mmCIF file of C-alpha atoms and ligand atoms in Angstrom:
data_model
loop_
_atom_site.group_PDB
_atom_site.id
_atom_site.type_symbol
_atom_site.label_atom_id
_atom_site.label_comp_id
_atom_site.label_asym_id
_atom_site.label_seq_id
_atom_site.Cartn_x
_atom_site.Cartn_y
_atom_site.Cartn_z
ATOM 1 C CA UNK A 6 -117.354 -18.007 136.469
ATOM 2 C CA UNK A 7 -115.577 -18.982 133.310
ATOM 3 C CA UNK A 8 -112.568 -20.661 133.749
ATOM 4 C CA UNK A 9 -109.163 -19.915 132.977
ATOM 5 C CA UNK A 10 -107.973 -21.090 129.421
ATOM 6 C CA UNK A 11 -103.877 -20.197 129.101
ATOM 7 C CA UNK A 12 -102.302 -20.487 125.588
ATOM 8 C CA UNK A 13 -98.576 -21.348 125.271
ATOM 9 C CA UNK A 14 -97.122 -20.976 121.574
ATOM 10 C CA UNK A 15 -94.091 -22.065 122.830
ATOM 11 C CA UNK A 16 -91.362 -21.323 120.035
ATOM 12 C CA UNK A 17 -94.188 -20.640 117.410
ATOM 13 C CA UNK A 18 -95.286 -19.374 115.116
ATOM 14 C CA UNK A 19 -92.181 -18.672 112.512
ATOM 15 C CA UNK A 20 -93.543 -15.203 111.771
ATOM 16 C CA UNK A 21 -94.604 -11.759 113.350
ATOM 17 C CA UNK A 22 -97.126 -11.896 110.822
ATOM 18 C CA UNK A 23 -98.678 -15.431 111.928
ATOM 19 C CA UNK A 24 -98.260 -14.595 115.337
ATOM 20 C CA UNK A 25 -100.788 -11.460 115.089
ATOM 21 C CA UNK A 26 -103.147 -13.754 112.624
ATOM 22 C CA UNK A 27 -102.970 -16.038 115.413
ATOM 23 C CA UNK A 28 -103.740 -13.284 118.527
ATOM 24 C CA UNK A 29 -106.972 -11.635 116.156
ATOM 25 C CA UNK A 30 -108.237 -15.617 115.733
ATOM 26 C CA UNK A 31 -108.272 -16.416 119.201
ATOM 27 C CA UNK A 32 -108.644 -12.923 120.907
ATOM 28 C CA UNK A 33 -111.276 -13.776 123.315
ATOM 29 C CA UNK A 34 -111.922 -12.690 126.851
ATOM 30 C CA UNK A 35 -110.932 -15.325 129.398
ATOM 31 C CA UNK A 36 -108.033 -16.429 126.953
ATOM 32 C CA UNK A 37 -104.998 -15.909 128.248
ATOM 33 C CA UNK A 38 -101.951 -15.822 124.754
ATOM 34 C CA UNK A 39 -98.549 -16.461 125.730
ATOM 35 C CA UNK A 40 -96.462 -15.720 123.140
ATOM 36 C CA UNK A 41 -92.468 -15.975 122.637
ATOM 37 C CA UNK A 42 -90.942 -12.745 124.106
ATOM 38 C CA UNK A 43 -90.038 -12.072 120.508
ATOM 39 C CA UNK A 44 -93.742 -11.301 119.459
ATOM 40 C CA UNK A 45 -94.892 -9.587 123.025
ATOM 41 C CA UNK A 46 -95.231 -6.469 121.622
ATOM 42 C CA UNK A 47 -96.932 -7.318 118.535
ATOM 43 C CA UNK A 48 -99.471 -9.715 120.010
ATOM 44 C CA UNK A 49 -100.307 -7.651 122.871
ATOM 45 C CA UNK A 50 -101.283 -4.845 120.308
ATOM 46 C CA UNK A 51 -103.494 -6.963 117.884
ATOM 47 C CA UNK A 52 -105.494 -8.293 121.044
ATOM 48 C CA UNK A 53 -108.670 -6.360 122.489
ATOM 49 C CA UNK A 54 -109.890 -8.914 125.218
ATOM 50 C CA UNK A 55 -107.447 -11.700 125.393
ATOM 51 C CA UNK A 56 -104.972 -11.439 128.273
ATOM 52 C CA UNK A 57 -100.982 -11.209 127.502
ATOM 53 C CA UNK A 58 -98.580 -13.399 129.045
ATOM 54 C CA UNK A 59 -95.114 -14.644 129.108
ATOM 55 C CA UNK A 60 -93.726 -17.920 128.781
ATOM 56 C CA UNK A 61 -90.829 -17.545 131.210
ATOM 57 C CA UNK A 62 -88.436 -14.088 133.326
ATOM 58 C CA UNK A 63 -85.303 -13.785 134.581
ATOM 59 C CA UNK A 64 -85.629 -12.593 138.192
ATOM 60 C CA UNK A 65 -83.329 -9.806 138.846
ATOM 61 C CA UNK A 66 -84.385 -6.714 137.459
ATOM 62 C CA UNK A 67 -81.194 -4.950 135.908
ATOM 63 C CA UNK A 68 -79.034 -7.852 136.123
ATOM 64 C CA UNK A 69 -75.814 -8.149 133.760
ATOM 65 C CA UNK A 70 -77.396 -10.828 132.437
ATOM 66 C CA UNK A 71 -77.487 -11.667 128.817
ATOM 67 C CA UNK A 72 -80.800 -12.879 126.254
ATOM 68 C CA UNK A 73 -83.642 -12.536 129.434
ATOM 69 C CA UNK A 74 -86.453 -10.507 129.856
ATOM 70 C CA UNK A 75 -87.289 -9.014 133.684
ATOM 71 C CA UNK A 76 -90.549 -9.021 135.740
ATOM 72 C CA UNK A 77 -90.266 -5.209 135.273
ATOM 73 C CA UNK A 78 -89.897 -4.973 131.617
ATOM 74 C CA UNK A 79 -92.715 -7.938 131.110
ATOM 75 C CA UNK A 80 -94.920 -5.761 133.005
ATOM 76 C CA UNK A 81 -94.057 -2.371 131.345
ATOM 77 C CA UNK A 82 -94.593 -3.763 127.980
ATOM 78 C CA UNK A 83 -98.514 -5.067 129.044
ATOM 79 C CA UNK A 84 -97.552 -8.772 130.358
ATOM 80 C CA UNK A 85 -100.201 -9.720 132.875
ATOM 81 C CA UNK A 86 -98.911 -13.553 133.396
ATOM 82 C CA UNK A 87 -96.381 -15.476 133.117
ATOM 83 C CA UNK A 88 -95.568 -19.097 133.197
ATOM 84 C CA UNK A 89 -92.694 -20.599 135.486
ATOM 85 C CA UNK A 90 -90.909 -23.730 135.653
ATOM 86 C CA UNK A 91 -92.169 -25.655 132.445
ATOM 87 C CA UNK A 92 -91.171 -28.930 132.170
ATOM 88 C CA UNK A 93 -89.432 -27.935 128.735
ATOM 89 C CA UNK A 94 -87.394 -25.368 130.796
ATOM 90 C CA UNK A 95 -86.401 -27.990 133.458
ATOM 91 C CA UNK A 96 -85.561 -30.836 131.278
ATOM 92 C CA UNK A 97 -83.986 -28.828 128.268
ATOM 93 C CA UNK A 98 -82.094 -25.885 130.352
ATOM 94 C CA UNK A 99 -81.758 -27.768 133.583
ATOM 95 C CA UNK A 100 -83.603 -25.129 135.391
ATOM 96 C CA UNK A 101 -83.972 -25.862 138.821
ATOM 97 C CA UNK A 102 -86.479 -25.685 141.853
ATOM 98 C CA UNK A 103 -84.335 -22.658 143.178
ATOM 99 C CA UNK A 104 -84.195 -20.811 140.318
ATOM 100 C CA UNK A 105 -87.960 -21.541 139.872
ATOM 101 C CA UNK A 106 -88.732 -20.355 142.952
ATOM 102 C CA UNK A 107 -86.550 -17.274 142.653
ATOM 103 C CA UNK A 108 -88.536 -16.741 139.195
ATOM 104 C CA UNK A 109 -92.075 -16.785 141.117
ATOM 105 C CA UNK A 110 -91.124 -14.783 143.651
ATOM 106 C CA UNK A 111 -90.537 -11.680 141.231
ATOM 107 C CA UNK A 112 -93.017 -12.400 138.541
ATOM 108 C CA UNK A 113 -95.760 -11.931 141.978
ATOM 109 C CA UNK A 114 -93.212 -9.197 143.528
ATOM 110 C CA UNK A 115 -93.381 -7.437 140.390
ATOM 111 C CA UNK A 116 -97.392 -7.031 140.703
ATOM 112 C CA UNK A 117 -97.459 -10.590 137.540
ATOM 113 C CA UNK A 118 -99.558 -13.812 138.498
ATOM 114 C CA UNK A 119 -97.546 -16.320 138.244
ATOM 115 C CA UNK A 120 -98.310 -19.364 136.886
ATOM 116 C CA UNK A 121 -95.815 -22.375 138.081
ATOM 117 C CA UNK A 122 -96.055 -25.687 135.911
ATOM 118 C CA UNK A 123 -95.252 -28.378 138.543
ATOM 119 C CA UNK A 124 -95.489 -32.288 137.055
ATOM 120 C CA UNK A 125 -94.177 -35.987 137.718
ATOM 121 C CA UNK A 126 -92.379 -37.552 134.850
ATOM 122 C CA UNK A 127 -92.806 -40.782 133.251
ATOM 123 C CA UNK A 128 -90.480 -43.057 135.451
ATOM 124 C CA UNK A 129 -92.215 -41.203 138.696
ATOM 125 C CA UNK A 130 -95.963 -42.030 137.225
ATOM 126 C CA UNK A 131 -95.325 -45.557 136.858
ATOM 127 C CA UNK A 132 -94.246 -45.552 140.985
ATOM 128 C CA UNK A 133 -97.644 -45.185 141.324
ATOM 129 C CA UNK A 134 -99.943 -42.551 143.226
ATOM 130 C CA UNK A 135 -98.060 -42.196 146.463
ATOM 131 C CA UNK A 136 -94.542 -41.436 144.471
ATOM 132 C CA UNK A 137 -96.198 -39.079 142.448
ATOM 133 C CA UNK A 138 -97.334 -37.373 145.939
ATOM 134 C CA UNK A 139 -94.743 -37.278 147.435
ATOM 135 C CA UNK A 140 -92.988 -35.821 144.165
ATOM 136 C CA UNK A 141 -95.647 -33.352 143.365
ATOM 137 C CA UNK A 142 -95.390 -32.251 147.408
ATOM 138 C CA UNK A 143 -91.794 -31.624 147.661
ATOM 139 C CA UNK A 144 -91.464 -29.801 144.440
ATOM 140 C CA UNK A 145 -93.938 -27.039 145.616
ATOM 141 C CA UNK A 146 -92.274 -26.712 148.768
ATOM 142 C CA UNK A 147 -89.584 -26.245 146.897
ATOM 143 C CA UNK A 148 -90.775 -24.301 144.538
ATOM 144 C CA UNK A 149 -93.159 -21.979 146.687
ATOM 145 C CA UNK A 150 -90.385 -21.580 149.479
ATOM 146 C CA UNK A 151 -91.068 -18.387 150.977
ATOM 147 C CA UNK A 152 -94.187 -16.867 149.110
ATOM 148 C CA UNK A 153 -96.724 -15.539 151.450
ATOM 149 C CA UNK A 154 -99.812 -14.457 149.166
ATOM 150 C CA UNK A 155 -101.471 -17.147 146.923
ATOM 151 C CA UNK A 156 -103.941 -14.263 145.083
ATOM 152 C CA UNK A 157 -101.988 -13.958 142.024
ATOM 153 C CA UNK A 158 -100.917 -17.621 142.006
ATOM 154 C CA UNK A 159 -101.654 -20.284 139.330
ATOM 155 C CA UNK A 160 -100.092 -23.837 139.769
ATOM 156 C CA UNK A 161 -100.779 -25.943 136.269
ATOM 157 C CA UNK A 162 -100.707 -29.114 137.133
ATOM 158 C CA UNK A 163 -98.679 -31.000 133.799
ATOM 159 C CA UNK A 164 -97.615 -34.260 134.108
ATOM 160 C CA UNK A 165 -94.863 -34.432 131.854
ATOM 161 C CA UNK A 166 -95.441 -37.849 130.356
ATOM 162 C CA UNK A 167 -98.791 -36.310 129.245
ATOM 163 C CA UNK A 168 -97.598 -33.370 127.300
ATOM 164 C CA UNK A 169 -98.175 -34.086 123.502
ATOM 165 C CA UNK A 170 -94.734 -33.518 122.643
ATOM 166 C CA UNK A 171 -93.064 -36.006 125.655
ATOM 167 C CA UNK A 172 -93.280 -38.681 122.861
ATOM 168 C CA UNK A 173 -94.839 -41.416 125.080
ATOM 169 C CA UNK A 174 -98.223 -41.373 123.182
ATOM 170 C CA UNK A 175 -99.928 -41.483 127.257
ATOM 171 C CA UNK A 176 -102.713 -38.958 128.436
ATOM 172 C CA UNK A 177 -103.849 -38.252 131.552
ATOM 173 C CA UNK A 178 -107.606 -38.990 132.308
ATOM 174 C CA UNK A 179 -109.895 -35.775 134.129
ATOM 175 C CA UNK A 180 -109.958 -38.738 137.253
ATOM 176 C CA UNK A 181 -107.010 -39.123 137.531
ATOM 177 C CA UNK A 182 -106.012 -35.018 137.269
ATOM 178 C CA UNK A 183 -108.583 -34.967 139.758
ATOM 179 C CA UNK A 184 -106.917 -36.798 142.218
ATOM 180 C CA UNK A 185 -103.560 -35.160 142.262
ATOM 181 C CA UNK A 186 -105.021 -31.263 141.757
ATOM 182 C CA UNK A 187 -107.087 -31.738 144.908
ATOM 183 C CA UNK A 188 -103.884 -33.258 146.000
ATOM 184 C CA UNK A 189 -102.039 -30.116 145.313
ATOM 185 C CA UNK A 190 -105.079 -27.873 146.945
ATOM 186 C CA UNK A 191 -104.422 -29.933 150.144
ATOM 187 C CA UNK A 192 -100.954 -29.178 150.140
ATOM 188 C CA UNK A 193 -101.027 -25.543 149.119
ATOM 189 C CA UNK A 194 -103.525 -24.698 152.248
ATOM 190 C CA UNK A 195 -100.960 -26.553 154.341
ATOM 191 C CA UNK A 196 -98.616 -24.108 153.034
ATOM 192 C CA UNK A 197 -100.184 -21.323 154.167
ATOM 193 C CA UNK A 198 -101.438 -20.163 150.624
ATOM 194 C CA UNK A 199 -105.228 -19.940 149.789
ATOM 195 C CA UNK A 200 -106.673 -18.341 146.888
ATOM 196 C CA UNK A 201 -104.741 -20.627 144.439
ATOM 197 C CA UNK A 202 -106.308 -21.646 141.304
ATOM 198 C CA UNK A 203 -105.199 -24.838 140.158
ATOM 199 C CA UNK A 204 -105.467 -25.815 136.635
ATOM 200 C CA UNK A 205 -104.433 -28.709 134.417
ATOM 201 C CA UNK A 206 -102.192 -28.829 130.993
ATOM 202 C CA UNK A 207 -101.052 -31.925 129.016
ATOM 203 C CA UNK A 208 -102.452 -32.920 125.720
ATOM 204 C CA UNK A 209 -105.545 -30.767 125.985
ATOM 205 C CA UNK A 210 -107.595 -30.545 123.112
ATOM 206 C CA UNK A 211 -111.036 -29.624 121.781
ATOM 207 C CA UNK A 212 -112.570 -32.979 122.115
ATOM 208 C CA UNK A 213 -110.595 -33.460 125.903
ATOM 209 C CA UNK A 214 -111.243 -30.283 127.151
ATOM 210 C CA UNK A 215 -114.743 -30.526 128.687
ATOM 211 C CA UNK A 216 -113.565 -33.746 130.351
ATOM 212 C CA UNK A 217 -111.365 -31.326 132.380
ATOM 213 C CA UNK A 218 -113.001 -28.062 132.900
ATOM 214 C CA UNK A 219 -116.244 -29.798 133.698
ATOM 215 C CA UNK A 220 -114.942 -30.621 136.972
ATOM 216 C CA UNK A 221 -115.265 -28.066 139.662
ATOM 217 C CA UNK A 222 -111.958 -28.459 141.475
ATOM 218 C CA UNK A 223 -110.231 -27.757 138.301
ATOM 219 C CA UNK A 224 -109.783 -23.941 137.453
ATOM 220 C CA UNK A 225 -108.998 -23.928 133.705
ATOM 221 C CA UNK A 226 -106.587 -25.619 131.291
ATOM 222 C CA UNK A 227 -103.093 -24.939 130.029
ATOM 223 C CA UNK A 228 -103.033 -25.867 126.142
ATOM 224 C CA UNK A 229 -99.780 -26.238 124.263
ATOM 225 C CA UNK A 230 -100.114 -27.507 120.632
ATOM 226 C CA UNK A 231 -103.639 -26.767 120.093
ATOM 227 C CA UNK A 232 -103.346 -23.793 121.454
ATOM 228 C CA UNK A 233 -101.927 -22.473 117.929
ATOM 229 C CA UNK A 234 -104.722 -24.097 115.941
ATOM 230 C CA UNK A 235 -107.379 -20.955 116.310
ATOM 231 C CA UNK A 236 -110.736 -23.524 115.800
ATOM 232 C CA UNK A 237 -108.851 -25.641 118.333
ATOM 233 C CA UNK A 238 -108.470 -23.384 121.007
ATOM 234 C CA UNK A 239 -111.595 -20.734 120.139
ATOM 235 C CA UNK A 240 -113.871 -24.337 120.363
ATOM 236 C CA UNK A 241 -111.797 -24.950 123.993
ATOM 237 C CA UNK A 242 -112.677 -21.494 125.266
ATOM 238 C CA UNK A 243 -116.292 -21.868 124.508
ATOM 239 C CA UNK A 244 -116.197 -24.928 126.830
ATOM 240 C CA UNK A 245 -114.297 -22.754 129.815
HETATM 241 P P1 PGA B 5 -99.538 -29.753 125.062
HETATM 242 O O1 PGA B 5 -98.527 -28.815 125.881
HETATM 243 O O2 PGA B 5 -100.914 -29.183 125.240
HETATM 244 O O3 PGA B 5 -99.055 -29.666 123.652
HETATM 245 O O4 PGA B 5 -99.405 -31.112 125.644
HETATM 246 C C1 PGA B 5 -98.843 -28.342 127.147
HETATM 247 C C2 PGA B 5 -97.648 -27.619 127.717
HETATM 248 O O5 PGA B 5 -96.520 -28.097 127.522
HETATM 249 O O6 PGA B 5 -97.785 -26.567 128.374
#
């Protein structure tokens, strides 16, 4: 089974017009594009066998809330998946475990799989393995409070230190991604939720890729920057 290979543009590209270059360069089946709300519409119509997906919902439908997008309206416009909880979310709008968890609980309500980016940050990572479990443990309790179904579930495993962007220069080795994923498979079956596919984001690139998705407890890859180079993330697909 090819594995699951999520693109997130973040705020990029610039341009409606580089966003659809960018969706017909890397529309490939088992890629899954996640745009900026902004070029939804456009991307999801220049793309034959890539799958759509959102970078983030609000998660009342109909609220009197300004600037967010619904589960419903994601949906209704093609969205298949969306992310949850990035770290860039938590650290840069303060978003919280209960708001994350409220945000899950629609996107998978709404009929979306939801993929939740859980991750230890730098200061945690250097308190060693057992910090980082006991991190990494009570933020999906936390964040998976109450869900029931784990079918439509994707937890991406990103430690934030390891995201190119997080400025410390650090990756994370497929070992030690390993360790914490199966980790976090432990932990979700405690839970109560089976059927979760676990994948890993943070730096992934075309020549780190294979070190990840080669290993069978590890269900696909969550690409940031390179996921808005086309060779870069067409050459990571072909490895999926
Ligand atoms: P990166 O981003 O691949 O650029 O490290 C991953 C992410 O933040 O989702």
């Amino acid at each position: 089974m090819k594995k699951l290979v999520v693109g997130n543009w973040k705020l990029n590209p610039q341009t409606v017009a580089e966003a659809i270059d960018l969706a017909q360069a890397t529309d490939i089946e088992g890629a899954v594009l996640c745009p900026p709300d902004i070029f939804l519409m456009e991307v999801g119509g220049a793309i034959k066998q890539a799958i759509l997906g959102a970078q983030d919902l609000f998660w009342k439908d109909g609220a009197a809330v300004t600037g967010e997008a619904s589960a419903i309206q994601l949906k209704d416009i093609g969205v298949s998946y969306v992310i949850v909880g990035h770290s860039s979310r938590r650290e840069k709008l303060a978003e919280t475990d209960t708001l994350v968890n409220l945000k899950v609980k629609a996107a998978l309500t709404a009929g979306l799989k939801a993929i939740l980016c859980i991750g230890e940050n730098l200061d945690i990572h250097q308190q060693g393995e057992a910090t980082v479990r006991t991190f990494i443990g009570e933020q999906l309790r936390k964040d998976l409070d109450e869900v029931k179904q784990g079918e439509n579930l994707i937890v991406a495993y990103e430690p934030i230190w390891a995201i190119s962007t997080s400025g410390t220069g650090l990756v994370d080795t497929p070992e030690e991604a390993v360790t914490i994923i199966s980790f976090i498979k432990e932990e979700l079956l405690k839970i109560g939720l089976s059927m979760v596919l676990v994948i890993y984001g943070g730096s992934v690139n075309s020549k780190t890729a294979d070190g990840f998705l080669k290993e069978n407890i590890i269900d696909g890859v969550l690409v940031g920057a390179a996921s808005l180079d086309a060779h870069e993330f067409k050459q990571i697909i072909s490895l999926s």
